[in-house]
PDB file of C-alpha atoms in Angstrom:
ATOM      1  CA  SER A 114      56.821  44.554 105.681  1.00 76.00           C
ATOM      2  CA  VAL A 115      55.740  47.835 103.524  1.00 83.00           C
ATOM      3  CA  PHE A 116      53.410  47.936 100.191  1.00 84.00           C
ATOM      4  CA  GLY A 117      52.020  51.454  98.629  1.00 86.00           C
ATOM      5  CA  PHE A 118      51.817  52.649  95.139  1.00 86.00           C
ATOM      6  CA  GLU A 119      52.497  56.264  93.795  1.00 87.00           C
ATOM      7  CA  THR A 120      51.937  57.945  90.281  1.00 86.00           C
ATOM      8  CA  ASP A 121      54.219  60.621  90.326  1.00 88.00           C
ATOM      9  CA  PRO A 122      57.971  60.038  90.229  1.00 91.00           C
ATOM     10  CA  GLN A 123      59.491  62.182  92.049  1.00 92.00           C
ATOM     11  CA  ALA A 124      56.925  61.204  95.268  1.00 89.00           C
ATOM     12  CA  TYR A 125      57.426  58.285  94.621  1.00 89.00           C
ATOM     13  CA  ALA A 126      61.191  58.086  94.560  1.00 92.00           C
ATOM     14  CA  ILE A 127      61.294  60.244  98.414  1.00 92.00           C
ATOM     15  CA  ALA A 128      58.937  58.178  99.384  1.00 89.00           C
ATOM     16  CA  VAL A 129      61.140  54.697  98.640  1.00 90.00           C
ATOM     17  CA  ALA A 130      63.798  57.490  99.982  1.00 92.00           C
ATOM     18  CA  ARG A 131      61.629  58.062 103.364  1.00 90.00           C
ATOM     19  CA  ILE A 132      61.123  54.534 104.203  1.00 89.00           C
ATOM     20  CA  ILE A 133      64.554  53.110 103.567  1.00 90.00           C
ATOM     21  CA  LEU A 134      65.949  56.300 106.207  1.00 91.00           C
ATOM     22  CA  ASN A 135      64.005  54.792 108.988  1.00 88.00           C
ATOM     23  CA  GLY A 136      64.937  51.246 108.841  1.00 88.00           C
ATOM     24  CA  ILE A 137      62.933  48.972 105.686  1.00 87.00           C
ATOM     25  CA  GLU A 138      65.795  48.261 103.355  1.00 83.00           C
ATOM     26  CA  GLN A 139      63.440  46.982 100.466  1.00 84.00           C
ATOM     27  CA  PRO A 140      59.695  48.503 100.540  1.00 84.00           C
ATOM     28  CA  ALA A 141      58.017  47.193  98.399  1.00 86.00           C
ATOM     29  CA  LEU A 142      56.589  50.333  96.954  1.00 86.00           C
ATOM     30  CA  THR A 143      55.167  49.878  92.909  1.00 86.00           C
ATOM     31  CA  LEU A 144      55.000  53.032  90.526  1.00 90.00           C
ATOM     32  CA  GLY A 145      51.869  52.859  89.418  1.00 84.00           C
ATOM     33  CA  ASN A 146      47.898  53.078  89.964  1.00 85.00           C
ATOM     34  CA  ALA A 147      46.447  50.633  92.888  1.00 84.00           C
ATOM     35  CA  LEU A 148      43.194  51.103  91.224  1.00 84.00           C
ATOM     36  CA  GLU A 149      44.671  49.065  88.310  1.00 80.00           C
ATOM     37  CA  TRP A 150      45.452  46.410  90.503  1.00 78.00           C
ATOM     38  CA  PRO A 151      43.356  43.350  89.501  1.00 74.00           C
ATOM     39  CA  MET A 152      39.662  43.067  91.850  1.00 76.00           C
ATOM     40  CA  ASN A 153      38.233  39.893  90.590  1.00 71.00           C
ATOM     41  CA  ASP A 154      39.830  37.644  92.918  1.00 70.00           C
ATOM     42  CA  VAL A 155      41.462  39.305  96.476  1.00 77.00           C
ATOM     43  CA  GLY A 156      42.920  36.392  98.867  1.00 78.00           C
ATOM     44  CA  PHE A 157      43.627  36.974 102.181  1.00 79.00           C
ATOM     45  CA  ASP A 158      47.946  37.388 100.601  1.00 80.00           C
ATOM     46  CA  GLU A 159      46.818  40.505  98.825  1.00 82.00           C
ATOM     47  CA  LYS A 160      45.096  42.272 101.310  1.00 89.00           C
ATOM     48  CA  PHE A 161      46.871  44.501 104.431  1.00 91.00           C
ATOM     49  CA  ASP A 162      46.565  44.864 108.455  1.00 94.00           C
ATOM     50  CA  CYS A 163      47.076  48.451 108.512  1.00 95.00           C
ATOM     51  CA  ILE A 164      46.275  50.972 105.332  1.00 94.00           C
ATOM     52  CA  LEU A 165      47.294  54.742 105.113  1.00 92.00           C
ATOM     53  CA  MET A 166      46.142  56.460 102.123  1.00 90.00           C
ATOM     54  CA  ALA A 167      45.622  60.032 100.376  1.00 87.00           C
ATOM     55  CA  PRO A 168      44.385  59.476  97.308  1.00 86.00           C
ATOM     56  CA  PRO A 169      43.929  62.748  94.733  1.00 85.00           C
ATOM     57  CA  PHE A 170      40.447  64.401  95.825  1.00 86.00           C
ATOM     58  CA  ASN A 171      38.001  64.791  92.710  1.00 81.00           C
ATOM     59  CA  ASN A 172      39.820  62.661  90.078  1.00 84.00           C
ATOM     60  CA  SER A 173      38.128  61.163  87.709  1.00 86.00           C
ATOM     61  CA  VAL A 174      37.846  56.849  86.917  1.00 88.00           C
ATOM     62  CA  SER A 175      37.993  55.220  83.862  1.00 89.00           C
ATOM     63  CA  ASP A 176      34.972  53.217  83.432  1.00 90.00           C
ATOM     64  CA  SER A 177      37.006  49.489  82.838  1.00 89.00           C
ATOM     65  CA  VAL A 178      38.387  49.999  86.665  1.00 89.00           C
ATOM     66  CA  GLN A 179      34.549  51.208  87.895  1.00 90.00           C
ATOM     67  CA  SER A 180      33.302  48.132  86.536  1.00 89.00           C
ATOM     68  CA  GLN A 181      35.384  46.297  89.040  1.00 89.00           C
ATOM     69  CA  TYR A 182      33.895  47.861  91.607  1.00 91.00           C
ATOM     70  CA  PRO A 183      30.316  47.084  93.432  1.00 91.00           C
ATOM     71  CA  VAL A 184      29.414  50.658  93.678  1.00 94.00           C
ATOM     72  CA  PRO A 185      30.723  52.438  90.423  1.00 92.00           C
ATOM     73  CA  ALA A 186      31.647  55.755  90.106  1.00 91.00           C
ATOM     74  CA  LYS A 187      33.192  58.560  87.817  1.00 89.00           C
ATOM     75  CA  ASN A 188      34.425  60.455  90.878  1.00 86.00           C
ATOM     76  CA  GLY A 189      37.944  58.386  92.244  1.00 89.00           C
ATOM     77  CA  ASN A 190      36.804  59.051  95.831  1.00 92.00           C
ATOM     78  CA  ALA A 191      33.968  56.723  96.146  1.00 93.00           C
ATOM     79  CA  ILE A 192      36.663  54.557  94.432  1.00 93.00           C
ATOM     80  CA  PHE A 193      39.039  54.448  96.214  1.00 93.00           C
ATOM     81  CA  LEU A 194      37.319  54.141  99.440  1.00 95.00           C
ATOM     82  CA  GLN A 195      35.685  50.629  97.964  1.00 94.00           C
ATOM     83  CA  HIS A 196      39.624  49.567  97.350  1.00 92.00           C
ATOM     84  CA  ILE A 197      40.599  50.517 100.875  1.00 93.00           C
ATOM     85  CA  MET A 198      37.837  48.625 101.525  1.00 94.00           C
ATOM     86  CA  ALA A 199      38.342  45.472  99.549  1.00 92.00           C
ATOM     87  CA  ARG A 200      41.785  45.558 100.838  1.00 91.00           C
ATOM     88  CA  LEU A 201      41.802  45.455 103.982  1.00 94.00           C
ATOM     89  CA  ARG A 202      41.939  42.234 106.746  1.00 94.00           C
ATOM     90  CA  PRO A 203      39.505  40.953 108.989  1.00 94.00           C
ATOM     91  CA  GLY A 204      40.763  43.058 112.609  1.00 95.00           C
ATOM     92  CA  GLY A 205      42.698  45.076 110.323  1.00 96.00           C
ATOM     93  CA  ARG A 206      42.657  49.186 110.631  1.00 96.00           C
ATOM     94  CA  ALA A 207      42.481  51.827 107.822  1.00 96.00           C
ATOM     95  CA  VAL A 208      43.173  56.230 107.891  1.00 96.00           C
ATOM     96  CA  VAL A 209      42.210  57.490 105.257  1.00 95.00           C
ATOM     97  CA  LEU A 210      42.296  61.687 103.557  1.00 93.00           C
ATOM     98  CA  ALA A 211      39.303  62.613 102.205  1.00 93.00           C
ATOM     99  CA  PRO A 212      37.704  65.340 100.568  1.00 91.00           C
ATOM    100  CA  GLU A 213      34.494  66.864 102.515  1.00 90.00           C
ATOM    101  CA  SER A 214      32.478  66.608  99.340  1.00 90.00           C
ATOM    102  CA  PHE A 215      32.935  62.991  99.854  1.00 92.00           C
ATOM    103  CA  LEU A 216      30.746  62.869 103.066  1.00 93.00           C
ATOM    104  CA  VAL A 217      27.962  65.325 102.245  1.00 91.00           C
ATOM    105  CA  SER A 218      27.754  63.593  98.972  1.00 90.00           C
ATOM    106  CA  SER A 219      24.709  62.164  97.239  1.00 89.00           C
ATOM    107  CA  GLY A 220      24.768  59.235  94.806  1.00 92.00           C
ATOM    108  CA  PRO A 221      27.225  56.837  94.505  1.00 93.00           C
ATOM    109  CA  ASP A 222      29.615  58.557  97.575  1.00 94.00           C
ATOM    110  CA  SER A 223      26.247  57.848  99.665  1.00 94.00           C
ATOM    111  CA  GLU A 224      25.896  54.138  98.972  1.00 96.00           C
ATOM    112  CA  VAL A 225      29.522  53.722  99.587  1.00 96.00           C
ATOM    113  CA  ARG A 226      29.242  55.645 102.779  1.00 96.00           C
ATOM    114  CA  GLU A 227      26.269  53.028 104.283  1.00 97.00           C
ATOM    115  CA  LYS A 228      28.276  50.201 103.035  1.00 96.00           C
ATOM    116  CA  LEU A 229      31.514  51.405 104.857  1.00 96.00           C
ATOM    117  CA  LEU A 230      29.236  52.224 108.068  1.00 97.00           C
ATOM    118  CA  ARG A 231      27.170  48.946 108.189  1.00 96.00           C
ATOM    119  CA  ASN A 232      30.245  46.542 107.406  1.00 96.00           C
ATOM    120  CA  PHE A 233      33.247  48.160 109.002  1.00 97.00           C
ATOM    121  CA  THR A 234      33.426  49.850 112.420  1.00 96.00           C
ATOM    122  CA  VAL A 235      34.117  53.714 111.598  1.00 96.00           C
ATOM    123  CA  GLU A 236      35.804  55.124 114.858  1.00 95.00           C
ATOM    124  CA  GLY A 237      35.532  58.705 113.838  1.00 94.00           C
ATOM    125  CA  VAL A 238      35.801  61.191 111.301  1.00 94.00           C
ATOM    126  CA  ILE A 239      38.199  63.910 112.136  1.00 92.00           C
ATOM    127  CA  SER A 240      37.719  68.279 109.984  1.00 90.00           C
ATOM    128  CA  LEU A 241      40.679  69.444 109.728  1.00 88.00           C
ATOM    129  CA  PRO A 242      40.464  73.397 109.050  1.00 84.00           C
ATOM    130  CA  GLU A 243      40.523  74.764 105.536  1.00 80.00           C
ATOM    131  CA  GLY A 244      43.794  75.551 104.506  1.00 78.00           C
ATOM    132  CA  THR A 245      45.786  72.817 106.238  1.00 80.00           C
ATOM    133  CA  LEU A 246      47.125  70.941 103.723  1.00 79.00           C
ATOM    134  CA  SER A 247      47.735  74.373 101.337  1.00 77.00           C
ATOM    135  CA  PRO A 248      49.849  74.775  99.518  1.00 77.00           C
ATOM    136  CA  TYR A 249      48.950  71.774  97.903  1.00 78.00           C
ATOM    137  CA  THR A 250      45.305  72.659  98.030  1.00 79.00           C
ATOM    138  CA  ARG A 251      42.634  74.680  99.750  1.00 81.00           C
ATOM    139  CA  ILE A 252      40.157  71.782  99.463  1.00 84.00           C
ATOM    140  CA  ARG A 253      39.089  70.848 103.315  1.00 86.00           C
ATOM    141  CA  ALA A 254      40.189  67.536 104.179  1.00 89.00           C
ATOM    142  CA  ASN A 255      39.044  64.678 106.707  1.00 92.00           C
ATOM    143  CA  ILE A 256      40.611  61.822 108.037  1.00 93.00           C
ATOM    144  CA  LEU A 257      38.514  59.235 108.187  1.00 95.00           C
ATOM    145  CA  TYR A 258      39.456  56.128 111.145  1.00 95.00           C
ATOM    146  CA  PHE A 259      37.688  53.029 110.500  1.00 97.00           C
ATOM    147  CA  LYS A 260      38.411  49.241 111.552  1.00 96.00           C
ATOM    148  CA  HIS A 261      37.465  45.628 109.910  1.00 96.00           C
ATOM    149  CA  THR A 262      35.316  44.348 113.246  1.00 94.00           C
ATOM    150  CA  GLY A 263      31.819  44.561 112.006  1.00 92.00           C
ATOM    151  CA  PRO A 264      29.435  47.196 111.902  1.00 95.00           C
ATOM    152  CA  THR A 265      29.622  50.845 113.601  1.00 95.00           C
ATOM    153  CA  LYS A 266      27.253  51.792 116.641  1.00 95.00           C
ATOM    154  CA  ALA A 267      28.560  55.442 116.530  1.00 95.00           C
ATOM    155  CA  VAL A 268      30.834  57.554 115.196  1.00 95.00           C
ATOM    156  CA  ARG A 269      33.416  59.992 116.239  1.00 95.00           C
ATOM    157  CA  LEU A 270      32.668  63.038 114.382  1.00 94.00           C
ATOM    158  CA  TYR A 271      35.174  66.308 115.086  1.00 92.00           C
ATOM    159  CA  ASP A 272      35.323  69.756 113.475  1.00 89.00           C
ATOM    160  CA  ALA A 273      38.739  70.309 114.485  1.00 85.00           C
ATOM    161  CA  PRO A 274      41.047  73.298 115.313  1.00 80.00           C
ATOM    162  CA  HIS A 275      44.012  74.769 113.530  1.00 74.00           C
ATOM    163  CA  LEU A 276      47.408  72.610 114.373  1.00 70.00           C
ATOM    164  CA  GLU A 277      50.125  74.927 115.992  1.00 62.00           C
ATOM    165  CA  SER A 278      52.218  73.952 112.821  1.00 56.00           C
ATOM    166  CA  SER A 279      49.902  75.656 110.261  1.00 53.00           C
ATOM    167  CA  GLY A 280      51.021  79.168 110.951  1.00 53.00           C
ATOM    168  CA  LEU A 281      47.973  80.247 111.278  1.00 52.00           C
ATOM    169  CA  ASP A 282      46.863  83.207 113.835  1.00 53.00           C
ATOM    170  CA  ASP A 283      44.285  80.833 115.756  1.00 56.00           C
ATOM    171  CA  MET A 284      43.882  81.067 119.667  1.00 54.00           C
ATOM    172  CA  ASP A 285      42.545  77.415 119.649  1.00 63.00           C
ATOM    173  CA  ALA A 286      45.451  76.141 117.664  1.00 68.00           C
ATOM    174  CA  ARG A 287      46.531  72.833 119.256  1.00 71.00           C
ATOM    175  CA  SER A 288      49.509  70.428 118.759  1.00 79.00           C
ATOM    176  CA  PRO A 289      48.544  67.130 116.619  1.00 79.00           C
ATOM    177  CA  GLN A 290      49.090  64.980 120.444  1.00 84.00           C
ATOM    178  CA  GLU A 291      46.601  67.922 121.914  1.00 85.00           C
ATOM    179  CA  LEU A 292      44.183  66.733 118.838  1.00 82.00           C
ATOM    180  CA  SER A 293      44.693  63.354 119.329  1.00 86.00           C
ATOM    181  CA  TYR A 294      44.134  63.138 123.123  1.00 87.00           C
ATOM    182  CA  HIS A 295      40.511  65.538 122.641  1.00 87.00           C
ATOM    183  CA  PHE A 296      39.575  63.017 119.933  1.00 87.00           C
ATOM    184  CA  LYS A 297      40.114  60.044 122.566  1.00 89.00           C
ATOM    185  CA  SER A 298      38.580  61.626 125.308  1.00 90.00           C
ATOM    186  CA  GLY A 299      35.793  63.512 123.996  1.00 88.00           C
ATOM    187  CA  LYS A 300      36.539  66.582 125.899  1.00 84.00           C
ATOM    188  CA  ASP A 301      35.687  68.840 123.113  1.00 85.00           C
ATOM    189  CA  GLU A 302      32.763  71.324 122.053  1.00 85.00           C
ATOM    190  CA  ARG A 303      33.598  70.648 118.436  1.00 87.00           C
ATOM    191  CA  ILE A 304      33.114  66.443 119.095  1.00 91.00           C
ATOM    192  CA  ARG A 305      29.249  64.998 118.451  1.00 89.00           C
ATOM    193  CA  ASP A 306      28.880  61.268 119.003  1.00 93.00           C
ATOM    194  CA  ILE A 307      26.276  60.246 116.484  1.00 92.00           C
ATOM    195  CA  SER A 308      24.781  57.193 116.170  1.00 93.00           C
ATOM    196  CA  LEU A 309      24.020  54.495 113.326  1.00 94.00           C
ATOM    197  CA  LYS A 310      20.024  55.280 113.182  1.00 92.00           C
ATOM    198  CA  ALA A 311      20.508  59.448 113.328  1.00 92.00           C
ATOM    199  CA  LEU A 312      23.358  58.646 110.727  1.00 93.00           C
ATOM    200  CA  ARG A 313      20.978  56.614 108.228  1.00 92.00           C
ATOM    201  CA  LYS A 314      17.874  59.577 108.771  1.00 90.00           C
ATOM    202  CA  ARG A 315      20.893  62.375 107.731  1.00 89.00           C
ATOM    203  CA  LYS A 316      21.810  60.160 104.848  1.00 90.00           C
ATOM    204  CA  TRP A 317      24.920  58.797 105.932  1.00 94.00           C
ATOM    205  CA  ILE A 318      26.777  62.280 106.361  1.00 93.00           C
ATOM    206  CA  LEU A 319      29.780  62.492 107.532  1.00 93.00           C
ATOM    207  CA  THR A 320      30.258  65.411 109.115  1.00 87.00           C
ATOM    208  CA  THR A 321      29.483  67.870 112.442  1.00 78.00           C
ATOM    209  CA  ALA A 322      27.384  70.493 111.035  1.00 70.00           C
ATOM    210  CA  ASP A 323      23.800  69.590 111.551  1.00 61.00           C
ATOM    211  CA  ASN A 324      21.228  68.649 108.211  1.00 52.00           C
ATOM    212  CA  GLY A 325      18.650  71.012 109.074  1.00 55.00           C
ATOM    213  CA  ASP A 326      16.178  67.975 109.149  1.00 56.00           C
ATOM    214  CA  GLU A 327      14.463  68.965 112.558  1.00 50.00           C
ATOM    215  CA  ASP A 328      14.149  72.734 111.227  1.00 56.00           C
ATOM    216  CA  MET A 329      12.769  71.544 107.544  1.00 63.00           C
ATOM    217  CA  SER A 330      10.052  69.178 109.399  1.00 61.00           C
ATOM    218  CA  THR A 331       8.814  72.321 110.869  1.00 63.00           C
ATOM    219  CA  PHE A 332       8.511  74.756 108.517  1.00 69.00           C
ATOM    220  CA  ILE A 333       7.039  72.015 106.356  1.00 71.00           C
ATOM    221  CA  GLU A 334       4.490  71.457 108.977  1.00 71.00           C
ATOM    222  CA  THR A 335       4.123  75.083 108.944  1.00 75.00           C
ATOM    223  CA  ILE A 336       3.262  75.135 105.620  1.00 75.00           C
ATOM    224  CA  ARG A 337       0.338  72.030 105.486  1.00 74.00           C
ATOM    225  CA  GLY A 338      -1.093  74.366 108.488  1.00 74.00           C
ATOM    226  CA  LEU A 339      -1.290  76.779 105.477  1.00 77.00           C
ATOM    227  CA  VAL A 340      -2.039  75.300 102.510  1.00 74.00           C
ATOM    228  CA  GLY A 341      -3.500  71.991 103.135  1.00 72.00           C
ATOM    229  CA  SER A 342      -1.521  69.212 102.227  1.00 71.00           C
ATOM    230  CA  PRO A 343       1.300  70.017  98.964  1.00 74.00           C
ATOM    231  CA  ASP A 344       2.963  68.034  96.948  1.00 76.00           C
ATOM    232  CA  ILE A 345       6.684  67.923  98.663  1.00 74.00           C
ATOM    233  CA  LYS A 346       9.817  66.354  97.250  1.00 74.00           C
ATOM    234  CA  SER A 347      13.013  66.252  98.265  1.00 69.00           C
ATOM    235  CA  LEU A 348      15.832  68.018  95.818  1.00 70.00           C
ATOM    236  CA  GLU A 349      17.518  64.257  95.988  1.00 65.00           C
ATOM    237  CA  ASP A 350      14.614  63.163  94.734  1.00 73.00           C
ATOM    238  CA  VAL A 351      13.711  65.315  91.160  1.00 76.00           C
ATOM    239  CA  ALA A 352      18.156  66.086  90.698  1.00 74.00           C
ATOM    240  CA  ASP A 353      21.284  64.808  91.626  1.00 69.00           C
ATOM    241  CA  LEU A 354      23.510  66.752  93.769  1.00 62.00           C
ATOM    242  CA  ALA A 355      27.166  67.223  93.801  1.00 62.00           C
ATOM    243  CA  GLY A 356      29.461  69.254  96.374  1.00 54.00           C
ATOM    244  CA  GLY A 357      29.230  72.597  95.526  1.00 54.00           C
ATOM    245  CA  ILE A 358      32.093  75.271  96.404  1.00 51.00           C
ATOM    246  CA  GLY A 359      32.039  77.724  99.632  1.00 52.00           C
ATOM    247  CA  TYR A 360      33.619  80.884  99.905  1.00 51.00           C
ATOM    248  CA  ASN A 361      33.935  82.925 103.084  1.00 52.00           C
ATOM    249  CA  ARG A 362      32.274  86.433 103.661  1.00 51.00           C
ATOM    250  CA  LYS A 363      35.702  88.641 103.150  1.00 53.00           C
ATOM    251  CA  THR A 364      36.228  86.587  99.404  1.00 52.00           C
ATOM    252  CA  ALA A 365      32.938  87.437  98.095  1.00 51.00           C
ATOM    253  CA  VAL A 366      31.802  90.467  99.484  1.00 53.00           C
ATOM    254  CA  ASP A 367      33.616  93.702  97.646  1.00 55.00           C
ATOM    255  CA  LYS A 368      31.310  96.846  98.183  1.00 47.00           C
ATOM    256  CA  LYS A 369      28.280  94.311  98.266  1.00 52.00           C
ATOM    257  CA  ASP A 370      25.109  94.790 100.414  1.00 53.00           C
ATOM    258  CA  PRO A 371      26.612  90.904 102.502  1.00 50.00           C
ATOM    259  CA  ALA A 372      23.121  90.272 102.410  1.00 49.00           C
ATOM    260  CA  GLN A 373      22.707  90.241  98.729  1.00 48.00           C
ATOM    261  CA  VAL A 374      25.809  87.786  98.089  1.00 47.00           C
ATOM    262  CA  GLN A 375      25.733  84.797  97.714  1.00 45.00           C
ATOM    263  CA  LEU A 376      28.086  82.125  99.824  1.00 47.00           C
ATOM    264  CA  SER A 377      27.760  79.060  98.515  1.00 52.00           C
ATOM    265  CA  LEU A 378      27.596  77.371  95.872  1.00 56.00           C
ATOM    266  CA  LEU A 379      25.122  74.227  94.978  1.00 56.00           C
ATOM    267  CA  ARG A 380      25.359  72.154  91.351  1.00 58.00           C
ATOM    268  CA  VAL A 381      22.411  70.792  90.469  1.00 57.00           C
ATOM    269  CA  SER A 382      21.393  68.572  86.926  1.00 55.00           C
TER     270      SER A 382
END
């Protein structure tokens, strides 16, 4: 059968109607918050073979909800993923929509990503282009696909092009079917297969972007050759980092010298 939660009354009514029209006369949908479902005793009957979820991005979670999960986090991204991990039956599969900030942030987000990779088989992450979910949000979204079949050995990361249905003028735009084919076959220059060992070195970051470790190591060695052995620490070791906001050059530049424009922001505390 079909089970689910939805907090928005209008979206809940639409979901019920769509499921009934597709032949399921009594869907077990609940108007409420899935995170308020008790987590202290999750038995087999409270778990699922397949989970599809598009949780709200970057919402705050109460202390009472956080306390139910192994990795407490104020940001709901990490809490929702832990909820899914706890509810997925052995052999089950999940497809989850997540903001890009969750895939790169340190702290609780990184800890949850590590738990996911060590305990589940993450088949792949498809990074959707900015604007794919417009007009609902401009936040860049990612599709996580994983199974409850043991630890991950390697993850396929796909920096996907625009979909044909987006209406954007993109010569490389593809249909969902083409996107699926390229992801499964690996026949696309936008795809990277990365091992668990490599993911550990890059702090469990799950995006196609290179984290620059090799370039940074070369730079540090150059500095040490010039001034001896200075005390060099990672920014993550001395500060809490969170995902910033990216701007393209067209947005950021307005009759200014492009070289003097800050094109991205990073929050440090």
